[in-house]
Amino acid sequence: LVGEPELVDHFRGMAAADDFAKWQVYEMERASLAYRQAVGEKLKGEVLTDRMRQLLDDPGSEVNQRATDTAIRLAFQESTKFGKKMQELRNLIPGGRYVLPFITTPFNILKTGIRKSPFGSIKLAEQVLKASQTGDWSHIHPRVAEQVLAWGAALALAYSNDPADPWITGAGGNRPYSIKIGGQWYTY
């Protein structure tokens, strides 16, 4: 089985798809970051375009580094201490890499899922405490938005699906599949 052309081609195909996705994210993110930086420098027209080109052409620029980091993160391929330890453990087992070929991506998917669930509020509390001490709140806003969505989804899913529930039947003045804004009901 090991070394079979079909197996090798399968892994090459997955690696190519990962690389293609990372390349797309990288290109979009670096263009976006270069534009934002040039606009933030109050540049316009040809000067803005030249500044963007300068930022994009410098392989060591912060714009390119941040775009690389974003591409790796969105492909769930960030390196972690836990992931490295698991890979070391797997490599000690003869044939382990064929039994457990993927560690980094599944672990990062799990980590992201936990962060974007109500359990992520534990880490958010830690980050808020740290931000209150350092004064750097820049990374808190997206995490708060994640938690608002996570808790909203959890509450919506936890809500009763009993057909006799007044919120579902519309009894007591409530309308199903509607939202009340300023005394007016809007059905969706």
PDB file of C-alpha atoms in Angstrom:
ATOM      1  CA  LEU A   1       0.000   0.000   0.000  1.00  0.00           C
ATOM      2  CA  VAL A   2       2.765   2.426   0.950  1.00  0.00           C
ATOM      3  CA  GLY A   3       4.373   3.905  -2.146  1.00  0.00           C
ATOM      4  CA  GLU A   4       1.457   2.956  -4.355  1.00  0.00           C
ATOM      5  CA  PRO A   5       1.019   5.570  -7.090  1.00  0.00           C
ATOM      6  CA  GLU A   6      -2.657   6.094  -6.179  1.00  0.00           C
ATOM      7  CA  LEU A   7      -1.785   6.878  -2.547  1.00  0.00           C
ATOM      8  CA  VAL A   8       1.077   9.185  -3.507  1.00  0.00           C
ATOM      9  CA  ASP A   9      -1.121  10.980  -6.053  1.00  0.00           C
ATOM     10  CA  HIS A  10      -3.867  11.354  -3.450  1.00  0.00           C
ATOM     11  CA  PHE A  11      -1.525  13.105  -0.999  1.00  0.00           C
ATOM     12  CA  ARG A  12      -0.025  15.229  -3.784  1.00  0.00           C
ATOM     13  CA  GLY A  13      -3.514  16.296  -4.840  1.00  0.00           C
ATOM     14  CA  MET A  14      -4.427  17.323  -1.293  1.00  0.00           C
ATOM     15  CA  ALA A  15      -1.151  19.227  -0.919  1.00  0.00           C
ATOM     16  CA  ALA A  16      -1.776  20.998  -4.232  1.00  0.00           C
ATOM     17  CA  ALA A  17      -5.293  21.990  -3.145  1.00  0.00           C
ATOM     18  CA  ASP A  18      -3.931  23.327   0.161  1.00  0.00           C
ATOM     19  CA  ASP A  19      -1.233  25.306  -1.618  1.00  0.00           C
ATOM     20  CA  PHE A  20      -3.729  26.724  -4.104  1.00  0.00           C
ATOM     21  CA  ALA A  21      -6.067  27.853  -1.310  1.00  0.00           C
ATOM     22  CA  LYS A  22      -3.191  29.387   0.657  1.00  0.00           C
ATOM     23  CA  TRP A  23      -1.943  31.207  -2.450  1.00  0.00           C
ATOM     24  CA  GLN A  24      -5.391  32.685  -3.109  1.00  0.00           C
ATOM     25  CA  VAL A  25      -5.776  33.883   0.490  1.00  0.00           C
ATOM     26  CA  TYR A  26      -2.216  35.235   0.481  1.00  0.00           C
ATOM     27  CA  GLU A  27      -2.737  37.272  -2.696  1.00  0.00           C
ATOM     28  CA  MET A  28      -6.053  38.734  -1.551  1.00  0.00           C
ATOM     29  CA  GLU A  29      -4.847  39.501   1.960  1.00  0.00           C
ATOM     30  CA  ARG A  30      -1.612  41.184   0.909  1.00  0.00           C
ATOM     31  CA  ALA A  31      -3.403  43.391  -1.625  1.00  0.00           C
ATOM     32  CA  SER A  32      -5.972  44.319   1.018  1.00  0.00           C
ATOM     33  CA  LEU A  33      -3.308  45.098   3.623  1.00  0.00           C
ATOM     34  CA  ALA A  34      -1.209  47.134   1.173  1.00  0.00           C
ATOM     35  CA  TYR A  35      -4.261  49.159   0.167  1.00  0.00           C
ATOM     36  CA  ARG A  36      -5.273  49.789   3.775  1.00  0.00           C
ATOM     37  CA  GLN A  37      -1.768  50.865   4.706  1.00  0.00           C
ATOM     38  CA  ALA A  38      -1.458  53.239   1.731  1.00  0.00           C
ATOM     39  CA  VAL A  39      -4.882  54.761   2.438  1.00  0.00           C
ATOM     40  CA  GLY A  40      -3.937  55.043   6.119  1.00  0.00           C
ATOM     41  CA  GLU A  41      -0.908  57.058   5.032  1.00  0.00           C
ATOM     42  CA  LYS A  42      -3.380  59.498   3.377  1.00  0.00           C
ATOM     43  CA  LEU A  43      -2.137  58.738  -0.135  1.00  0.00           C
ATOM     44  CA  LYS A  44      -4.259  59.048  -3.266  1.00  0.00           C
ATOM     45  CA  GLY A  45      -4.096  58.345  -6.971  1.00  0.00           C
ATOM     46  CA  GLU A  46      -0.774  57.414  -8.547  1.00  0.00           C
ATOM     47  CA  VAL A  47       1.117  57.886  -5.262  1.00  0.00           C
ATOM     48  CA  LEU A  48      -1.211  55.381  -3.561  1.00  0.00           C
ATOM     49  CA  THR A  49      -0.679  52.878  -6.384  1.00  0.00           C
ATOM     50  CA  ASP A  50       3.102  53.307  -6.229  1.00  0.00           C
ATOM     51  CA  ARG A  51       3.121  52.831  -2.455  1.00  0.00           C
ATOM     52  CA  MET A  52       1.021  49.668  -2.763  1.00  0.00           C
ATOM     53  CA  ARG A  53       3.404  48.338  -5.422  1.00  0.00           C
ATOM     54  CA  GLN A  54       6.353  49.122  -3.137  1.00  0.00           C
ATOM     55  CA  LEU A  55       4.755  47.243  -0.226  1.00  0.00           C
ATOM     56  CA  LEU A  56       3.810  44.280  -2.414  1.00  0.00           C
ATOM     57  CA  ASP A  57       7.216  44.017  -4.118  1.00  0.00           C
ATOM     58  CA  ASP A  58       9.147  43.822  -0.830  1.00  0.00           C
ATOM     59  CA  PRO A  59       9.129  40.134   0.193  1.00  0.00           C
ATOM     60  CA  GLY A  60      10.135  41.056   3.746  1.00  0.00           C
ATOM     61  CA  SER A  61       7.469  43.699   4.262  1.00  0.00           C
ATOM     62  CA  GLU A  62       5.042  43.416   7.164  1.00  0.00           C
ATOM     63  CA  VAL A  63       2.220  43.296   4.606  1.00  0.00           C
ATOM     64  CA  ASN A  64       3.618  40.124   3.026  1.00  0.00           C
ATOM     65  CA  GLN A  65       4.431  38.545   6.388  1.00  0.00           C
ATOM     66  CA  ARG A  66       0.934  39.190   7.760  1.00  0.00           C
ATOM     67  CA  ALA A  67      -0.604  37.824   4.540  1.00  0.00           C
ATOM     68  CA  THR A  68       1.490  34.657   4.876  1.00  0.00           C
ATOM     69  CA  ASP A  69       0.407  34.235   8.499  1.00  0.00           C
ATOM     70  CA  THR A  70      -3.250  34.710   7.539  1.00  0.00           C
ATOM     71  CA  ALA A  71      -3.019  32.172   4.703  1.00  0.00           C
ATOM     72  CA  ILE A  72      -1.472  29.566   6.999  1.00  0.00           C
ATOM     73  CA  ARG A  73      -4.038  30.243   9.741  1.00  0.00           C
ATOM     74  CA  LEU A  74      -7.020  30.027   7.369  1.00  0.00           C
ATOM     75  CA  ALA A  75      -5.702  26.727   5.988  1.00  0.00           C
ATOM     76  CA  PHE A  76      -5.591  25.444   9.594  1.00  0.00           C
ATOM     77  CA  GLN A  77      -1.852  24.792   9.284  1.00  0.00           C
ATOM     78  CA  GLU A  78      -0.475  26.888  12.132  1.00  0.00           C
ATOM     79  CA  SER A  79       2.284  25.142  14.019  1.00  0.00           C
ATOM     80  CA  THR A  80       1.527  24.577  17.708  1.00  0.00           C
ATOM     81  CA  LYS A  81       3.510  23.062  20.573  1.00  0.00           C
ATOM     82  CA  PHE A  82       0.834  20.406  21.086  1.00  0.00           C
ATOM     83  CA  GLY A  83       0.800  19.540  17.386  1.00  0.00           C
ATOM     84  CA  LYS A  84       4.590  19.198  17.291  1.00  0.00           C
ATOM     85  CA  LYS A  85       4.558  16.935  20.345  1.00  0.00           C
ATOM     86  CA  MET A  86       1.831  14.774  18.784  1.00  0.00           C
ATOM     87  CA  GLN A  87       3.825  14.503  15.548  1.00  0.00           C
ATOM     88  CA  GLU A  88       6.952  13.505  17.492  1.00  0.00           C
ATOM     89  CA  LEU A  89       4.940  10.847  19.340  1.00  0.00           C
ATOM     90  CA  ARG A  90       3.399   9.589  16.104  1.00  0.00           C
ATOM     91  CA  ASN A  91       6.830   9.359  14.457  1.00  0.00           C
ATOM     92  CA  LEU A  92       8.096   7.127  17.282  1.00  0.00           C
ATOM     93  CA  ILE A  93       5.496   4.511  16.361  1.00  0.00           C
ATOM     94  CA  PRO A  94       6.502   2.357  13.377  1.00  0.00           C
ATOM     95  CA  GLY A  95       4.055   3.156  10.568  1.00  0.00           C
ATOM     96  CA  GLY A  96       2.451   5.860  12.704  1.00  0.00           C
ATOM     97  CA  ARG A  97       2.492   8.442   9.959  1.00  0.00           C
ATOM     98  CA  TYR A  98       0.356   6.153   7.799  1.00  0.00           C
ATOM     99  CA  VAL A  99      -2.148   5.491  10.585  1.00  0.00           C
ATOM    100  CA  LEU A 100      -2.303   9.156  11.681  1.00  0.00           C
ATOM    101  CA  PRO A 101      -1.198  11.141   8.621  1.00  0.00           C
ATOM    102  CA  PHE A 102      -2.880  14.368   9.716  1.00  0.00           C
ATOM    103  CA  ILE A 103      -2.367  16.001  13.099  1.00  0.00           C
ATOM    104  CA  THR A 104      -1.881  19.742  12.605  1.00  0.00           C
ATOM    105  CA  THR A 105      -4.986  20.481  10.527  1.00  0.00           C
ATOM    106  CA  PRO A 106      -7.504  18.464  12.594  1.00  0.00           C
ATOM    107  CA  PHE A 107      -6.088  19.904  15.827  1.00  0.00           C
ATOM    108  CA  ASN A 108      -6.341  23.473  14.477  1.00  0.00           C
ATOM    109  CA  ILE A 109      -9.902  22.861  13.273  1.00  0.00           C
ATOM    110  CA  LEU A 110     -10.825  21.603  16.747  1.00  0.00           C
ATOM    111  CA  LYS A 111      -9.066  24.561  18.394  1.00  0.00           C
ATOM    112  CA  THR A 112     -10.893  27.037  16.137  1.00  0.00           C
ATOM    113  CA  GLY A 113     -14.222  25.315  16.774  1.00  0.00           C
ATOM    114  CA  ILE A 114     -13.738  25.594  20.522  1.00  0.00           C
ATOM    115  CA  ARG A 115     -12.676  29.238  20.235  1.00  0.00           C
ATOM    116  CA  LYS A 116     -15.788  30.070  18.204  1.00  0.00           C
ATOM    117  CA  SER A 117     -18.117  28.198  20.570  1.00  0.00           C
ATOM    118  CA  PRO A 118     -19.404  29.408  23.948  1.00  0.00           C
ATOM    119  CA  PHE A 119     -16.364  27.668  25.480  1.00  0.00           C
ATOM    120  CA  GLY A 120     -14.280  30.388  23.813  1.00  0.00           C
ATOM    121  CA  SER A 121     -15.588  32.895  26.341  1.00  0.00           C
ATOM    122  CA  ILE A 122     -13.131  31.408  28.854  1.00  0.00           C
ATOM    123  CA  LYS A 123     -10.178  32.362  26.652  1.00  0.00           C
ATOM    124  CA  LEU A 124     -11.853  35.692  25.833  1.00  0.00           C
ATOM    125  CA  ALA A 125     -12.007  36.565  29.544  1.00  0.00           C
ATOM    126  CA  GLU A 126      -8.277  35.884  29.794  1.00  0.00           C
ATOM    127  CA  GLN A 127      -7.610  38.054  26.720  1.00  0.00           C
ATOM    128  CA  VAL A 128      -9.771  40.904  28.073  1.00  0.00           C
ATOM    129  CA  LEU A 129      -7.849  40.822  31.352  1.00  0.00           C
ATOM    130  CA  LYS A 130      -4.545  40.934  29.484  1.00  0.00           C
ATOM    131  CA  ALA A 131      -5.786  43.772  27.229  1.00  0.00           C
ATOM    132  CA  SER A 132      -6.892  45.791  30.254  1.00  0.00           C
ATOM    133  CA  GLN A 133      -3.337  45.545  31.596  1.00  0.00           C
ATOM    134  CA  THR A 134      -1.523  46.274  28.316  1.00  0.00           C
ATOM    135  CA  GLY A 135      -4.035  48.708  26.807  1.00  0.00           C
ATOM    136  CA  ASP A 136      -3.983  46.828  23.472  1.00  0.00           C
ATOM    137  CA  TRP A 137      -7.629  46.085  22.632  1.00  0.00           C
ATOM    138  CA  SER A 138      -7.101  45.586  18.868  1.00  0.00           C
ATOM    139  CA  HIS A 139      -7.535  41.805  18.891  1.00  0.00           C
ATOM    140  CA  ILE A 140     -10.519  41.767  21.280  1.00  0.00           C
ATOM    141  CA  HIS A 141     -13.230  43.024  18.884  1.00  0.00           C
ATOM    142  CA  PRO A 142     -13.273  39.984  16.568  1.00  0.00           C
ATOM    143  CA  ARG A 143     -13.292  37.641  19.569  1.00  0.00           C
ATOM    144  CA  VAL A 144     -16.253  39.460  21.127  1.00  0.00           C
ATOM    145  CA  ALA A 145     -18.117  39.196  17.808  1.00  0.00           C
ATOM    146  CA  GLU A 146     -17.372  35.454  17.710  1.00  0.00           C
ATOM    147  CA  GLN A 147     -18.773  35.059  21.212  1.00  0.00           C
ATOM    148  CA  VAL A 148     -21.928  37.054  20.474  1.00  0.00           C
ATOM    149  CA  LEU A 149     -22.592  34.745  17.506  1.00  0.00           C
ATOM    150  CA  ALA A 150     -21.647  31.623  19.468  1.00  0.00           C
ATOM    151  CA  TRP A 151     -23.941  32.431  22.379  1.00  0.00           C
ATOM    152  CA  GLY A 152     -26.741  33.514  20.039  1.00  0.00           C
ATOM    153  CA  ALA A 153     -26.504  30.213  18.184  1.00  0.00           C
ATOM    154  CA  ALA A 154     -26.325  28.231  21.418  1.00  0.00           C
ATOM    155  CA  LEU A 155     -29.395  29.964  22.803  1.00  0.00           C
ATOM    156  CA  ALA A 156     -31.295  29.542  19.543  1.00  0.00           C
ATOM    157  CA  LEU A 157     -30.445  25.839  19.391  1.00  0.00           C
ATOM    158  CA  ALA A 158     -31.228  25.316  23.057  1.00  0.00           C
ATOM    159  CA  TYR A 159     -34.618  26.973  22.714  1.00  0.00           C
ATOM    160  CA  SER A 160     -37.685  24.743  22.818  1.00  0.00           C
ATOM    161  CA  ASN A 161     -38.846  23.059  19.642  1.00  0.00           C
ATOM    162  CA  ASP A 162     -42.072  21.955  21.296  1.00  0.00           C
ATOM    163  CA  PRO A 163     -44.890  22.552  18.765  1.00  0.00           C
ATOM    164  CA  ALA A 164     -47.167  23.743  21.600  1.00  0.00           C
ATOM    165  CA  ASP A 165     -44.676  26.411  22.734  1.00  0.00           C
ATOM    166  CA  PRO A 166     -46.307  29.892  22.548  1.00  0.00           C
ATOM    167  CA  TRP A 167     -43.237  31.345  20.846  1.00  0.00           C
ATOM    168  CA  ILE A 168     -43.601  28.820  18.037  1.00  0.00           C
ATOM    169  CA  THR A 169     -47.398  28.835  17.705  1.00  0.00           C
ATOM    170  CA  GLY A 170     -47.757  32.583  17.939  1.00  0.00           C
ATOM    171  CA  ALA A 171     -50.021  32.378  20.979  1.00  0.00           C
ATOM    172  CA  GLY A 172     -49.852  35.288  23.360  1.00  0.00           C
ATOM    173  CA  GLY A 173     -49.222  37.866  20.626  1.00  0.00           C
ATOM    174  CA  ASN A 174     -45.979  36.350  19.353  1.00  0.00           C
ATOM    175  CA  ARG A 175     -45.560  35.627  15.655  1.00  0.00           C
ATOM    176  CA  PRO A 176     -43.488  32.712  14.375  1.00  0.00           C
ATOM    177  CA  TYR A 177     -40.648  33.561  11.978  1.00  0.00           C
ATOM    178  CA  SER A 178     -40.986  37.253  12.780  1.00  0.00           C
ATOM    179  CA  ILE A 179     -39.097  39.994  14.528  1.00  0.00           C
ATOM    180  CA  LYS A 180     -40.639  42.953  16.313  1.00  0.00           C
ATOM    181  CA  ILE A 181     -38.998  46.316  15.741  1.00  0.00           C
ATOM    182  CA  GLY A 182     -40.519  49.423  17.280  1.00  0.00           C
ATOM    183  CA  GLY A 183     -43.926  47.832  17.787  1.00  0.00           C
ATOM    184  CA  GLN A 184     -44.093  46.547  14.162  1.00  0.00           C
ATOM    185  CA  TRP A 185     -43.779  42.812  13.306  1.00  0.00           C
ATOM    186  CA  TYR A 186     -41.667  41.836  10.292  1.00  0.00           C
ATOM    187  CA  THR A 187     -41.988  38.306   8.962  1.00  0.00           C
ATOM    188  CA  TYR A 188     -39.001  36.603   7.379  1.00  0.00           C
TER     189      TYR A 188
END
